[in-house]
PDB file of C-alpha atoms in Angstrom:
ATOM      1  CA  MET R   1      66.542  92.464 114.638  1.00  0.00           C
ATOM      2  CA  ARG R   2      67.007  91.547 111.017  1.00  0.00           C
ATOM      3  CA  ALA R   3      67.869  95.122 110.069  1.00  0.00           C
ATOM      4  CA  GLN R   4      70.512  95.169 112.811  1.00  0.00           C
ATOM      5  CA  PHE R   5      71.980  91.925 111.464  1.00  0.00           C
ATOM      6  CA  LEU R   6      72.097  93.276 107.909  1.00  0.00           C
ATOM      7  CA  LEU R   7      73.724  96.494 109.104  1.00  0.00           C
ATOM      8  CA  MET R   8      76.349  94.530 111.034  1.00  0.00           C
ATOM      9  CA  GLY R   9      77.010  92.303 108.029  1.00  0.00           C
ATOM     10  CA  ARG R  10      77.471  95.330 105.813  1.00  0.00           C
ATOM     11  CA  GLN R  11      79.965  96.817 108.287  1.00  0.00           C
ATOM     12  CA  VAL R  12      81.922  93.555 108.403  1.00  0.00           C
ATOM     13  CA  ALA R  13      81.961  93.403 104.602  1.00  0.00           C
ATOM     14  CA  ARG R  14      83.193  96.993 104.416  1.00  0.00           C
ATOM     15  CA  ASP R  15      85.981  96.278 106.912  1.00  0.00           C
ATOM     16  CA  ALA R  16      86.991  93.141 105.027  1.00  0.00           C
ATOM     17  CA  PHE R  17      87.039  95.050 101.736  1.00  0.00           C
ATOM     18  CA  ALA R  18      89.116  97.844 103.263  1.00  0.00           C
ATOM     19  CA  GLY R  19      91.569  95.279 104.623  1.00  0.00           C
ATOM     20  CA  PHE R  20      91.780  93.585 101.237  1.00  0.00           C
ATOM     21  CA  VAL R  21      92.412  96.880  99.454  1.00  0.00           C
ATOM     22  CA  GLY R  22      95.012  97.947 102.007  1.00  0.00           C
ATOM     23  CA  SER R  23      96.924  94.675 102.021  1.00  0.00           C
ATOM     24  CA  TRP R  24      96.814  93.725  98.333  1.00  0.00           C
ATOM     25  CA  ILE R  25      95.698  96.444  95.920  1.00  0.00           C
ATOM     26  CA  LEU R  26      97.701  99.365  97.284  1.00  0.00           C
ATOM     27  CA  PRO R  27     101.060  97.506  97.467  1.00  0.00           C
ATOM     28  CA  ALA R  28     100.432  96.063  93.994  1.00  0.00           C
ATOM     29  CA  ALA R  29      99.709  99.525  92.603  1.00  0.00           C
ATOM     30  CA  ALA R  30     102.860 100.893  94.251  1.00  0.00           C
ATOM     31  CA  ARG R  31     104.950  98.063  92.804  1.00  0.00           C
ATOM     32  CA  ILE R  32     103.497  98.558  89.323  1.00  0.00           C
ATOM     33  CA  THR R  33     104.152 102.289  89.564  1.00  0.00           C
ATOM     34  CA  ASP R  34     107.757 101.663  90.624  1.00  0.00           C
ATOM     35  CA  LEU R  35     108.320  99.277  87.714  1.00  0.00           C
ATOM     36  CA  PHE R  36     106.748 101.735  85.288  1.00  0.00           C
ATOM     37  CA  VAL R  37     108.941 104.577  86.542  1.00  0.00           C
ATOM     38  CA  GLU R  38     112.104 102.456  86.411  1.00  0.00           C
ATOM     39  CA  HIS R  39     111.478 101.312  82.832  1.00  0.00           C
ATOM     40  CA  SER R  40     110.001 104.549  81.548  1.00  0.00           C
ATOM     41  CA  PRO R  41     111.980 106.306  78.794  1.00  0.00           C
ATOM     42  CA  LEU R  42     111.004 109.598  80.438  1.00  0.00           C
ATOM     43  CA  ALA R  43     112.914 108.791  83.627  1.00  0.00           C
TER      44      ALA R  43
END
């Protein structure tokens, strides 16, 4: 029973982390990349 609970908790944590990455880190990285490209002397 305890192993099942730990496994479920780990799955929930993984889903929460994936949601956090998808909703915050990826858009932030895209925005930073856009700013870098716009202000890059190479562009």
